[in-house]
Amino acid sequence: MFRLQGSKVLAVDMTGDAVKAKNGSMVAYDGQMAFKKLTGGGEGLRGMVTRRITGEQMTVMEVRGQGTCWFADRASEINLVRLQGEKLYVESSNLLATDAGLRTGTTFTGLRGASQGNGLFTTTVEGSGQAAIMSDGPAVVLRVSAQYPLTVDPGAYIAHQGNLRQTFQSGVTFRTFLGEGGGEAFQIRFEGDGLVYVQPSERNTIAGDA
């Protein structure tokens, strides 16, 4: 049902089923479509389901019908992820669309620094189906194994899946070594077995210039 046209447009072919997508991301459609804005809690991707530490909110729409819809968002690169019963953890701002076979929710991933006690909430996508995630530039998929844990700058992190344990290391970033950056910066460390998606461009984070 999901296919890419180029690297920055998602085409979704629909035969009466539904897709959930970031509000305002639809750029065109043909056929007969019905649209519904999803609000409130439940399994939506807004409110506490979003990157709560930044106060960012994301509203989702449901599209149902017969035909093809095309989605895009700020010329971001789009990456397709197929899940078969697994769970994908993704930054809400990087999630473009999910098909009807996937459930969305939120999970608490830990405290970012005991001194402030700030929590990090990550959107979860679970079930069998396809999800479309966005990246600023072509995403890179990195393998984590027991022998090779991975440390990621939070500004470059997009998503992860697999049997991974996620921890936060505060007080140091890659730029700290170069005498740059400010605020209480931190890194994300992954251990276990799974995949981590990163983008080649850093977003601004609550940690300052991480």
N, CA and C of each residue as an Amber inpcrd file, in Angstrom:
protein
   630
   0.8180000  -1.2000000   0.0000000   0.0000000   0.0000000   0.0000000
   0.8630000   1.2650000   0.0000000   2.0110000   1.2240000   0.6710000
   2.9160000   2.3720000   0.7150000   3.9760000   2.2150000  -0.3790000
   4.2450000   3.2810000  -1.1150000   5.3420000   3.2720000  -2.0690000
   5.8840000   4.6930000  -2.2000000   7.1580000   4.7820000  -2.5270000
   7.8020000   6.0810000  -2.6720000   7.7830000   6.5200000  -4.1210000
   7.5290000   7.8130000  -4.3360000   7.7100000   8.4330000  -5.6310000
   8.8330000   9.4490000  -5.4700000  10.0110000   9.0690000  -5.9600000
  11.1960000   9.8170000  -5.5860000  11.5390000   9.4770000  -4.1530000
  12.2650000  10.3360000  -3.4750000  12.6350000  10.0580000  -2.0820000
  11.8710000  10.9260000  -1.0900000  11.0260000  11.8570000  -1.6090000
  10.3980000  12.8280000  -0.7140000   8.8810000  12.8530000  -0.7950000
   8.2950000  11.9220000  -1.5250000   6.8320000  11.8410000  -1.6270000
   6.4030000  10.4000000  -1.3820000   5.4180000  10.2310000  -0.4890000
   4.8470000   8.9220000  -0.1860000   3.5140000   8.7930000  -0.8970000
   3.3700000   7.7460000  -1.6990000   2.0900000   7.4270000  -2.3350000
   1.4540000   6.2620000  -1.5920000   0.1720000   6.4080000  -1.2490000
  -0.5560000   5.3580000  -0.5440000  -1.7580000   4.9630000  -1.3840000
  -1.7620000   3.7210000  -1.8600000  -2.8750000   3.1940000  -2.6490000
  -3.8910000   2.5620000  -1.7040000  -5.1340000   3.0240000  -1.7690000
  -6.1430000   2.6130000  -0.8030000  -7.3360000   1.9720000  -1.4970000
  -7.8490000   0.9280000  -0.8750000  -9.0110000   0.2040000  -1.4060000
 -10.0800000   0.0840000  -0.3240000 -10.4340000   1.2160000   0.2630000
 -11.4400000   1.2180000   1.3220000 -10.8580000   1.1850000   2.7130000
  -9.5490000   1.0250000   2.8360000  -8.9150000   0.9840000   4.1430000
  -8.5110000   2.3940000   4.5700000  -7.8220000   2.4900000   5.7040000
  -7.4900000   3.7880000   6.2730000  -5.9930000   3.8950000   6.5110000
  -5.5270000   5.1380000   6.5450000  -4.1540000   5.4350000   6.8880000
  -4.1590000   6.6380000   7.8180000  -3.2460000   6.6490000   8.7750000
  -3.0830000   7.8060000   9.6530000  -1.8240000   8.5520000   9.2370000
  -1.9190000   9.8560000   9.1460000  -0.7880000  10.6490000   8.6630000
  -0.7200000  11.9620000   9.4150000   0.4660000  12.5540000   9.4030000
   0.6760000  13.8490000  10.0200000  -0.2610000  14.8700000   9.3950000
  -0.9460000  15.6430000  10.2290000  -1.9100000  16.6140000   9.7350000
  -1.2290000  17.6300000   8.8210000  -1.8540000  17.8880000   7.6720000
  -1.3060000  18.8540000   6.7400000  -0.2610000  18.3000000   5.7950000
  -0.0050000  16.9960000   5.8600000   1.0560000  16.4150000   5.0320000
   0.5510000  15.9210000   3.6700000  -0.7590000  15.8680000   3.4710000
  -1.2630000  15.3920000   2.1940000  -1.1110000  16.4830000   1.1390000
  -0.5260000  16.1270000   0.0050000  -0.2990000  17.1200000  -1.0480000
  -1.2160000  16.9110000  -2.2500000  -1.7990000  15.7160000  -2.4040000
  -2.7180000  15.4590000  -3.5110000  -3.4350000  14.1360000  -3.2630000
  -4.5790000  13.9510000  -3.9450000  -5.2420000  12.6440000  -3.9160000
  -6.1320000  12.5110000  -5.1360000  -6.3960000  11.2660000  -5.5310000
  -7.4060000  11.0030000  -6.5430000  -8.3840000   9.9760000  -5.9880000
  -9.5220000   9.8140000  -6.6330000 -10.5270000   8.8920000  -6.1390000
 -11.4410000   9.5480000  -5.1120000 -12.0640000   8.7190000  -4.2760000
 -12.9980000   9.1730000  -3.2480000 -12.3800000   8.9900000  -1.8710000
 -12.1750000  10.0920000  -1.1400000 -11.5210000  10.0380000   0.1650000
 -12.3520000  10.7660000   1.2190000 -12.3200000  10.2470000   2.4330000
 -12.9280000  10.9080000   3.5820000 -11.8240000  11.2040000   4.5910000
 -11.8970000  12.3900000   5.2120000 -10.8320000  12.8320000   6.1070000
 -11.4010000  13.1180000   7.4930000 -10.6270000  12.7270000   8.5130000
 -11.0470000  12.9670000   9.8940000  -9.8340000  13.3710000  10.7160000
  -9.9630000  14.4690000  11.4340000  -8.8820000  14.9120000  12.3070000
  -8.9720000  14.1590000  13.6260000  -7.8650000  13.5590000  14.0420000
  -7.8430000  12.7850000  15.2850000  -7.3530000  13.6740000  16.4150000
  -8.1280000  13.7510000  17.4790000  -7.7560000  14.5890000  18.6120000
  -7.8670000  13.7810000  19.8950000  -7.3450000  14.3560000  20.9640000
  -7.4330000  13.7030000  22.2610000  -6.3800000  12.6260000  22.4370000
  -6.5580000  11.8070000  23.4650000  -5.5640000  10.7830000  23.8020000
  -5.7270000   9.5490000  22.9520000  -6.1880000   8.4650000  23.5840000
  -6.3300000   7.2250000  22.8430000  -5.0050000   6.7920000  22.2690000
  -5.0390000   6.3730000  21.0070000  -3.7880000   5.9360000  20.4070000
  -3.2690000   6.9690000  19.4090000  -3.7010000   8.2150000  19.5630000
  -3.2250000   9.2740000  18.6790000  -1.7680000   9.5990000  18.9100000
  -1.2480000  10.4740000  18.0500000   0.1590000  10.8570000  18.1360000
   0.2730000  12.3140000  18.5860000  -0.5610000  12.7690000  19.4980000
  -0.4720000  14.1490000  19.9110000  -0.4500000  14.2440000  21.4420000
  -0.3130000  15.4690000  21.9640000  -0.2710000  15.6480000  23.4100000
   0.9290000  14.9550000  24.0090000   0.6890000  14.0790000  24.9730000
   1.8010000  13.4200000  25.6580000   2.4680000  12.3710000  24.7860000
   1.8870000  12.1020000  23.6230000   2.4790000  11.1280000  22.7160000
   3.6240000  11.7780000  21.9310000   3.7640000  13.0830000  22.0600000
   4.7700000  13.7970000  21.2890000   6.0260000  14.0190000  22.1060000
   6.9560000  14.7440000  21.5330000   8.1910000  15.0740000  22.2400000
   7.8550000  16.0690000  23.3370000   7.4770000  15.5370000  24.4740000
   6.9210000  16.3490000  25.5410000   7.9250000  17.3480000  26.1010000
   9.1810000  17.0150000  26.0520000  10.1750000  17.9010000  26.6570000
  10.2650000  19.2380000  25.9370000   9.8190000  19.3080000  24.7070000
   9.8810000  20.5690000  23.9710000   8.5200000  21.2330000  23.8850000
   7.4790000  20.6120000  24.4440000   6.1490000  21.1620000  24.3570000
   5.5590000  21.0550000  22.9580000   6.2130000  20.2850000  22.1050000
   5.7750000  20.1430000  20.7230000   4.5150000  19.2840000  20.6520000
   3.5930000  19.6840000  19.7970000   2.3820000  18.8990000  19.6120000
   2.2180000  18.5310000  18.1420000   1.6910000  17.3640000  17.9400000
   1.5030000  16.8790000  16.5790000   0.0780000  16.3440000  16.4470000
  -0.6450000  16.8520000  15.4600000  -2.0070000  16.4090000  15.2190000
  -2.0220000  15.4580000  14.0260000  -2.8590000  14.4480000  14.1290000
  -2.9010000  13.3950000  13.1140000  -4.2620000  13.3830000  12.4360000
  -4.2760000  13.0570000  11.1510000  -5.5350000  12.8870000  10.4400000
  -5.6510000  11.4510000   9.9570000  -6.8930000  10.9880000   9.8370000
  -7.1700000   9.6780000   9.2710000  -7.7760000   9.8810000   7.8860000
  -7.2310000   9.1630000   6.9180000  -7.7380000   9.2170000   5.5510000
  -8.2600000   7.8250000   5.1940000  -9.4810000   7.7890000   4.6850000
 -10.0900000   6.5030000   4.3230000 -10.7740000   6.6330000   2.9670000
 -10.6310000   5.6230000   2.1230000 -11.3320000   5.6940000   0.8520000
 -10.7450000   4.8030000  -0.2290000 -11.0850000   5.1620000  -1.4600000
 -10.6420000   4.4190000  -2.6370000  -9.8440000   5.3700000  -3.5280000
  -8.6140000   4.9870000  -3.8330000  -7.7890000   5.8340000  -4.6830000
  -6.3670000   5.9300000  -4.1520000  -5.6980000   6.9870000  -4.5060000
  -4.3110000   7.1910000  -4.0920000  -4.1590000   8.5500000  -3.4280000
  -3.4520000   8.5590000  -2.2950000  -3.0950000   9.8110000  -1.6190000
  -1.5820000   9.9720000  -1.6840000  -1.1670000  11.2150000  -1.8090000
   0.2680000  11.5130000  -1.7920000   0.5740000  12.4070000  -0.5910000
   1.6330000  12.0420000   0.1490000   2.0000000  12.7720000   1.3580000
   3.4540000  13.2420000   1.2700000   3.7280000  14.4000000   1.8380000
   5.0880000  14.9270000   1.9300000   5.1130000  15.9490000   3.0560000
   6.2980000  16.2360000   3.5750000   6.4110000  17.2130000   4.6530000
   7.7560000  17.9320000   4.5710000   7.7270000  19.1890000   4.1900000
   8.9090000  20.0660000   4.1560000  10.0860000  19.4540000   3.3910000
   9.7720000  18.7500000   2.3300000  10.7920000  18.1420000   1.4630000
  11.7160000  17.1860000   2.2150000  11.2080000  16.5990000   3.3120000
  11.9950000  15.6220000   4.0660000  12.1300000  14.3290000   3.2710000
  13.2550000  13.6500000   3.4940000  13.4230000  12.3080000   2.9280000
  12.4870000  11.3550000   3.6620000  11.9020000  10.4130000   2.9140000
  10.9560000   9.4690000   3.4990000  11.5350000   8.0600000   3.4340000
  11.4070000   7.3400000   4.5320000  11.9490000   5.9870000   4.6530000
  10.8160000   5.0520000   5.0520000  10.6650000   3.9410000   4.3390000
   9.6190000   2.9730000   4.6430000  10.1490000   1.8890000   5.5770000
   9.3780000   1.5960000   6.6040000   9.7340000   0.5510000   7.5690000
   8.5890000  -0.4550000   7.6220000   8.8950000  -1.7240000   7.3670000
   7.8680000  -2.7700000   7.4330000   8.0110000  -3.5150000   8.7540000
   6.9260000  -3.5750000   9.5070000   6.9230000  -4.2580000  10.7890000
   6.1060000  -5.5460000  10.6860000   6.5950000  -6.5760000  11.3370000
   5.8870000  -7.8530000  11.3870000   5.7650000  -8.2820000  12.8450000
   4.9370000  -7.5540000  13.5660000   4.7210000  -7.8330000  14.9780000
   5.6910000  -7.1330000  15.9020000   6.6680000  -6.4140000  15.3390000
   7.6400000  -5.7350000  16.1860000   7.1180000  -4.3670000  16.6210000
   7.9270000  -3.7100000  17.4460000   7.6170000  -2.3630000  17.8930000
   8.7070000  -1.4180000  17.4120000   8.2730000  -0.2980000  16.8470000
   9.1830000   0.7480000  16.3900000   9.0360000   1.9400000  17.3190000
  10.1660000   2.4480000  17.8040000  10.1810000   3.6590000  18.6220000
  10.6600000   4.7970000  17.7200000   9.8890000   5.8860000  17.6490000
  10.2310000   6.9380000  16.7020000   9.9060000   8.3100000  17.2950000
  10.7390000   9.2970000  17.0100000  10.4340000  10.6640000  17.3800000
   9.1480000  11.0780000  16.6680000   8.2090000  11.6660000  17.4010000
   6.9210000  11.9920000  16.7910000   7.0750000  12.9280000  15.6020000
   8.0370000  13.8430000  15.6600000   8.2140000  14.7920000  14.5580000
   8.7510000  14.1090000  13.3040000   9.2500000  12.8760000  13.4390000
   9.7850000  12.1380000  12.2950000   8.8120000  11.1020000  11.7450000
   7.6160000  10.9960000  12.3240000   6.6430000  10.0000000  11.8630000
   5.6680000  10.6580000  10.8980000   5.6420000  10.1660000   9.6540000
   4.7690000  10.7450000   8.6340000   3.4350000  10.0230000   8.5420000
   3.4490000   8.6810000   8.4880000   2.1990000   7.9470000   8.2780000
   2.3380000   6.5060000   8.7370000   1.1960000   5.9000000   9.1010000
   1.1360000   4.4770000   9.4420000  -0.0980000   3.8910000   8.7810000
  -0.0260000   2.6110000   8.4180000  -1.2060000   2.0030000   7.8010000
  -2.1190000   1.4100000   8.8720000  -3.2590000   0.8750000   8.4170000
  -4.3090000   0.4710000   9.3430000  -3.9050000  -0.7080000  10.2220000
  -2.8710000  -1.4390000   9.8440000  -2.4630000  -2.6010000  10.6240000
  -1.5650000  -2.2800000  11.8030000  -1.2760000  -1.0060000  12.0060000
  -0.3500000  -0.6050000  13.0680000  -1.0620000   0.2160000  14.1340000
  -0.6640000   0.0030000  15.3840000  -1.1880000   0.7730000  16.5120000
  -0.1190000   1.7710000  16.9580000  -0.5460000   2.9360000  17.3480000
   0.3940000   3.9440000  17.8200000   0.1050000   4.2740000  19.2770000
   1.1520000   4.6360000  19.9880000   1.0060000   4.9930000  21.3870000
   2.2190000   5.7760000  21.8370000   2.4950000   5.7340000  23.1230000
   3.6540000   6.4350000  23.6480000   4.3070000   5.6000000  24.7340000
   5.5790000   5.8280000  24.9420000   6.2860000   5.1230000  26.0020000
   7.2760000   6.0690000  26.6590000   7.4950000   5.8690000  27.9310000
   8.4680000   6.6550000  28.6790000   9.8200000   5.9720000  28.5530000
  10.8040000   6.6880000  28.0230000  12.0880000   6.0530000  27.7300000
  13.1590000   6.3210000  28.7750000  12.8460000   7.1230000  29.7830000
  13.8330000   7.3330000  30.8360000  13.9660000   8.7960000  31.1960000
  14.8070000   9.0390000  32.1660000  15.0520000  10.4030000  32.6270000
  16.2820000  10.9800000  31.9440000  16.1550000  12.1960000  31.5050000
  17.2800000  12.8880000  30.8960000  17.9620000  13.7360000  31.9580000
  18.8000000  13.1150000  32.7520000  19.5460000  13.8530000  33.7630000
  18.7970000  13.8920000  35.0820000  19.3700000  13.2990000  36.0930000
  18.7160000  13.2310000  37.3930000  18.5800000  14.6070000  38.0340000
  19.4490000  15.5390000  37.6620000  19.4170000  16.8520000  38.2890000
  18.1360000  17.6070000  37.9700000  17.5970000  17.4030000  36.7570000
  16.3700000  18.0830000  36.3770000  15.1610000  17.1590000  36.4240000
  15.3940000  15.8640000  36.3030000  14.2930000  14.9070000  36.3490000
  13.3640000  14.9780000  35.1560000  13.8420000  15.5090000  34.0530000
  13.0050000  15.5910000  32.8540000  12.8570000  14.2190000  32.2170000
  11.6430000  13.9090000  31.7780000  11.4000000  12.6320000  31.1330000
  11.3620000  12.7570000  29.6290000  11.6500000  11.6590000  28.9680000
  11.5810000  11.6010000  27.5100000  10.4810000  10.6310000  27.1070000
   9.5840000  11.1020000  26.2630000   8.5010000  10.2660000  25.7690000
   8.6980000  10.0440000  24.2730000   8.5890000   8.8150000  23.8560000
   8.7980000   8.4550000  22.4620000   7.5340000   7.7980000  21.9260000
   7.1900000   8.1140000  20.6880000   6.0420000   7.4930000  20.0360000
   6.3760000   6.0460000  19.6860000   5.4240000   5.1540000  19.8910000
   5.6060000   3.7510000  19.5280000   4.6440000   3.3800000  18.4030000
   5.1310000   2.5360000  17.5040000   4.3220000   1.9980000  16.4120000
   4.4740000   0.4880000  16.4820000   3.3530000  -0.2310000  16.5530000
   3.4250000  -1.6720000  16.8230000   2.4000000  -2.4210000  15.9920000
   2.7620000  -3.6480000  15.5850000   1.8520000  -4.4950000  14.8330000
   2.4770000  -4.9660000  13.5350000   1.6330000  -5.2520000  12.5560000
   2.1080000  -5.7070000  11.2520000   1.6080000  -4.7490000  10.1850000
   2.5450000  -4.1630000   9.4680000   2.1900000  -3.2030000   8.4370000
   3.3680000  -2.3050000   8.1300000   3.0800000  -1.1800000   7.4780000
   4.1280000  -0.2630000   7.0660000   3.9870000   1.0860000   7.7510000
   5.1300000   1.6660000   8.0530000   5.1970000   3.0250000   8.5760000
   6.1520000   3.8200000   7.6960000   5.8960000   5.1120000   7.5840000
   6.7750000   6.0060000   6.8460000   7.3790000   6.9930000   7.8300000
   8.7050000   6.9990000   7.9300000   9.3800000   7.9310000   8.8250000
  10.2170000   8.8960000   7.9900000  10.3750000  10.0990000   8.5220000
  11.0610000  11.1540000   7.7840000  12.4370000  11.4320000   8.3750000
  13.3120000  11.9490000   7.5300000  14.6390000  12.3400000   7.9820000
  15.0890000  13.5760000   7.2180000  15.9350000  14.3640000   7.8630000
  16.5220000  15.5410000   7.2310000  17.7830000  15.0740000   6.5160000
  17.6410000  14.7380000   5.2460000  18.7110000  14.0790000   4.5140000
  18.4900000  12.5790000   4.5520000  19.1840000  11.8100000   3.7100000
  18.9920000  10.3540000   3.6730000  19.3280000   9.6980000   5.0070000
  18.4040000   8.8880000   5.5150000  18.6190000   8.2170000   6.7970000
  19.6560000   7.1030000   6.6560000  20.3400000   6.8540000   7.7520000
  21.3030000   5.7670000   7.8240000  20.8120000   4.7910000   8.8890000
  20.8230000   3.4950000   8.5700000  20.3920000   2.4730000   9.5090000
  21.6320000   1.7880000  10.0790000  21.7810000   1.8580000  11.3920000
  22.9680000   1.3160000  12.0640000  22.5830000   0.1000000  12.8940000
  23.3740000  -0.9520000  12.8070000  23.1370000  -2.1840000  13.5560000
  23.7950000  -2.0960000  14.9240000  23.0530000  -2.4810000  15.9490000
  23.5910000  -2.5850000  17.3070000  23.6410000  -4.0560000  17.6810000
  24.7670000  -4.4990000  18.2190000  24.8980000  -5.8830000  18.6690000
  25.4690000  -5.8860000  20.0770000  25.4850000  -7.0770000  20.6870000
  26.0190000  -7.1800000  22.0470000  27.4730000  -6.7320000  22.1110000
  28.2250000  -7.0100000  21.0460000  29.6380000  -6.6440000  21.0260000
  29.8480000  -5.1740000  20.6930000  28.8810000  -4.5680000  20.0100000
  29.0530000  -3.2040000  19.5360000  27.8620000  -2.3270000  19.9300000
  27.8590000  -1.7950000  21.1560000  26.8340000  -0.8200000  21.5270000
  27.0260000   0.4610000  20.7060000  26.0010000   1.2840000  20.6730000
  26.0150000   2.4720000  19.8210000  25.6480000   3.6960000  20.6450000
  26.3710000   4.7840000  20.4360000  26.0580000   6.0520000  21.0740000
  25.6710000   7.0570000  19.9960000  24.5410000   7.7560000  20.2070000
  23.9620000   8.6130000  19.1830000  23.7080000  10.0060000  19.7520000
  23.9590000  11.0150000  18.9340000  23.5910000  12.3740000  19.3060000
  22.0650000  12.4850000  19.2320000  21.4070000  13.0450000  20.2500000
  19.9330000  13.0930000  20.2370000  19.3760000  13.9060000  19.0810000
  20.1290000  14.8660000  18.5730000  19.6600000  15.6520000  17.4490000
  19.6310000  14.8790000  16.1510000  20.4050000  13.7920000  16.0750000
  20.4610000  12.9800000  14.8620000  19.5780000  11.7360000  14.9530000
  19.1010000  11.4050000  16.1550000  18.2880000  10.2020000  16.3520000
  16.9080000  10.3580000  15.7100000  16.4660000   9.3080000  15.0120000
  15.1230000   9.2880000  14.4300000  14.2570000   8.2100000  15.0800000
  14.7800000   6.9630000  15.0740000  13.9560000   5.8390000  15.4990000
  14.8480000   4.6450000  15.8170000  14.2550000   3.6430000  16.5010000
  14.9640000   2.3810000  16.6790000  13.9650000   1.2440000  16.8280000
  14.4410000   0.0230000  16.5730000  13.6230000  -1.1660000  16.7280000
  14.5150000  -2.3300000  17.1350000  13.8940000  -3.3570000  17.7020000
  14.6460000  -4.5200000  18.1380000  14.7200000  -4.5960000  19.6480000
  15.5480000  -5.5060000  20.1290000  15.7120000  -5.7260000  21.5660000
  16.8400000  -4.8320000  22.0740000  16.5350000  -3.5570000  22.2490000
  17.5480000  -2.5760000  22.6300000  17.2220000  -1.9520000  23.9720000
  18.2680000  -1.7100000  24.7440000  18.1470000  -0.9620000  25.9880000
  18.6990000   0.4380000  25.7620000  17.9030000   1.4400000  26.1160000
  18.2500000   2.8270000  25.8380000  18.5700000   3.5480000  27.1470000
  19.7350000   4.1720000  27.2150000  20.1190000   4.9440000  28.3950000
  20.6280000   6.3090000  27.9470000  20.6700000   7.2370000  28.8940000
  21.1050000   8.5970000  28.5810000  22.3610000   8.9210000  29.3740000
  23.3180000   9.4960000  28.6750000  24.5640000   9.9200000  29.2980000
  24.5870000  11.4430000  29.2610000  24.4790000  12.0770000  30.4230000
  24.4190000  13.5300000  30.4570000  25.7990000  14.1200000  30.7150000
  25.9130000  15.3880000  30.3860000  27.1400000  16.1140000  30.6870000
  28.1890000  16.0710000  29.6090000  27.9190000  15.3330000  28.5210000
  28.9210000  15.2470000  27.4590000  28.2100000  15.0550000  26.1190000
  28.7240000  15.6870000  25.0830000  28.2570000  15.4360000  23.7230000
  29.4660000  15.3760000  22.8220000  29.2370000  15.0840000  21.5800000
  30.3440000  15.0490000  20.6300000  30.9830000  16.4200000  20.5160000
  30.1750000  17.4610000  20.5860000  30.7290000  18.8040000  20.4470000
  31.4730000  19.2590000  21.7010000  31.1490000  18.6530000  22.8280000
  31.8510000  19.0190000  24.0510000  33.3490000  18.8050000  23.8990000
  33.7050000  17.7500000  23.1880000  35.1230000  17.4520000  22.9990000
  35.8250000  18.5390000  22.1890000  35.0420000  19.2840000  21.4170000
  35.6130000  20.3310000  20.5780000  35.4690000  21.7040000  21.2270000
  34.9570000  21.7250000  22.4400000  34.7980000  22.9950000  23.1340000
  33.5880000  23.7720000  22.6740000  32.6340000  23.1090000  22.0230000
  31.4340000  23.7730000  21.5450000  30.2270000  23.2820000  22.3270000
  29.0800000  23.8810000  22.0390000  27.8410000  23.4440000  22.6590000
  27.6250000  24.1210000  23.9910000  26.4100000  23.9840000  24.5140000
  26.0770000  24.5960000  25.7890000  24.8900000  23.9000000  26.4020000
  24.5440000  24.2900000  27.6340000  23.4250000  23.6750000  28.3310000
  23.8080000  22.3050000  28.8550000  22.8280000  21.6020000  29.4040000
  23.0760000  20.2430000  29.9010000  22.8740000  19.2800000  28.7450000
  23.9540000  18.9490000  28.0790000  23.8740000  18.1160000  26.8940000
  23.9170000  16.6430000  27.2760000  23.4800000  15.7930000  26.3530000
  23.4820000  14.3700000  26.6340000  23.5660000  13.5890000  25.3410000
  23.9300000  12.3100000  25.4890000  23.9610000  11.3660000  24.3910000
  22.9970000  10.2320000  24.6960000  22.5700000   9.5200000  23.6460000
  21.7280000   8.3430000  23.8200000  22.5700000   7.1060000  23.5090000
  22.6000000   6.1670000  24.4480000  23.3780000   4.9410000  24.2740000
  22.4270000   3.7590000  24.1140000  22.6940000   2.9400000  23.1050000
  21.8860000   1.7460000  22.8430000  22.7390000   0.5030000  23.0350000
  22.1850000  -0.4630000  23.7630000  22.8470000  -1.7530000  23.9660000
  21.8480000  -2.8610000  23.6720000  22.3310000  -3.9890000  23.1610000
  21.4650000  -5.1180000  22.8470000  21.5790000  -5.5170000  21.3990000
  20.4470000  -5.8160000  20.7750000  20.4380000  -6.2590000  19.3860000
  19.2790000  -5.5710000  18.6590000  19.5940000  -4.7690000  17.6570000
  18.5350000  -4.0750000  16.9280000  19.0960000  -3.0730000  15.9430000
  18.2190000  -2.1960000  15.4680000  18.5720000  -1.2040000  14.4640000
  18.2530000   0.1940000  14.9850000  19.1140000   1.1530000  14.6530000
  18.8980000   2.5490000  15.0090000  18.9480000   3.3780000  13.7270000
  17.9630000   4.2450000  13.5440000  17.8990000   5.1260000  12.3780000
  18.3840000   6.5170000  12.7790000  19.3440000   7.0450000  12.0320000
  19.8520000   8.3790000  12.3100000  19.8080000   9.2040000  11.0270000
  19.7560000  10.5280000  11.2060000  19.7530000  11.4300000  10.0650000
  21.0540000  12.2260000  10.0430000  21.4800000  12.6880000   8.8610000
  22.7610000  13.3800000   8.7470000  22.6870000  14.8550000   9.1140000
  21.5740000  15.2740000   9.7240000  21.4150000  16.6620000  10.1370000
  20.8520000  16.6710000  11.5400000  21.3010000  17.5780000  12.3880000
  20.8610000  17.5970000  13.7720000  19.7440000  18.6070000  13.9750000
  18.6880000  18.1750000  14.6690000  17.6470000  19.1040000  15.0860000
  18.0600000  19.7570000  16.4030000  17.4130000  20.8390000  16.7540000
  17.6500000  21.4500000  18.0550000  16.9740000  20.6150000  19.1110000
  17.6160000  20.4490000  20.2660000  17.0310000  19.6700000  21.3540000
  16.9900000  20.5070000  22.6110000  16.2820000  20.0140000  23.6010000
  16.1610000  20.7030000  24.8760000  17.5240000  20.8490000  25.5440000
  18.4600000  20.0010000  25.1350000  19.7880000  20.0110000  25.7530000
  20.6550000  21.1490000  25.2400000  20.1220000  21.9630000  24.3400000
  20.9500000  23.0280000  23.7670000  21.5810000  22.5210000  22.4750000
  22.7250000  23.0230000  22.1740000  23.4160000  22.5920000  20.9550000
  24.1150000  21.2690000  21.2060000  23.3390000  20.1830000  21.1930000
  23.8810000  18.8730000  21.5510000  24.7390000  18.3330000  20.4240000
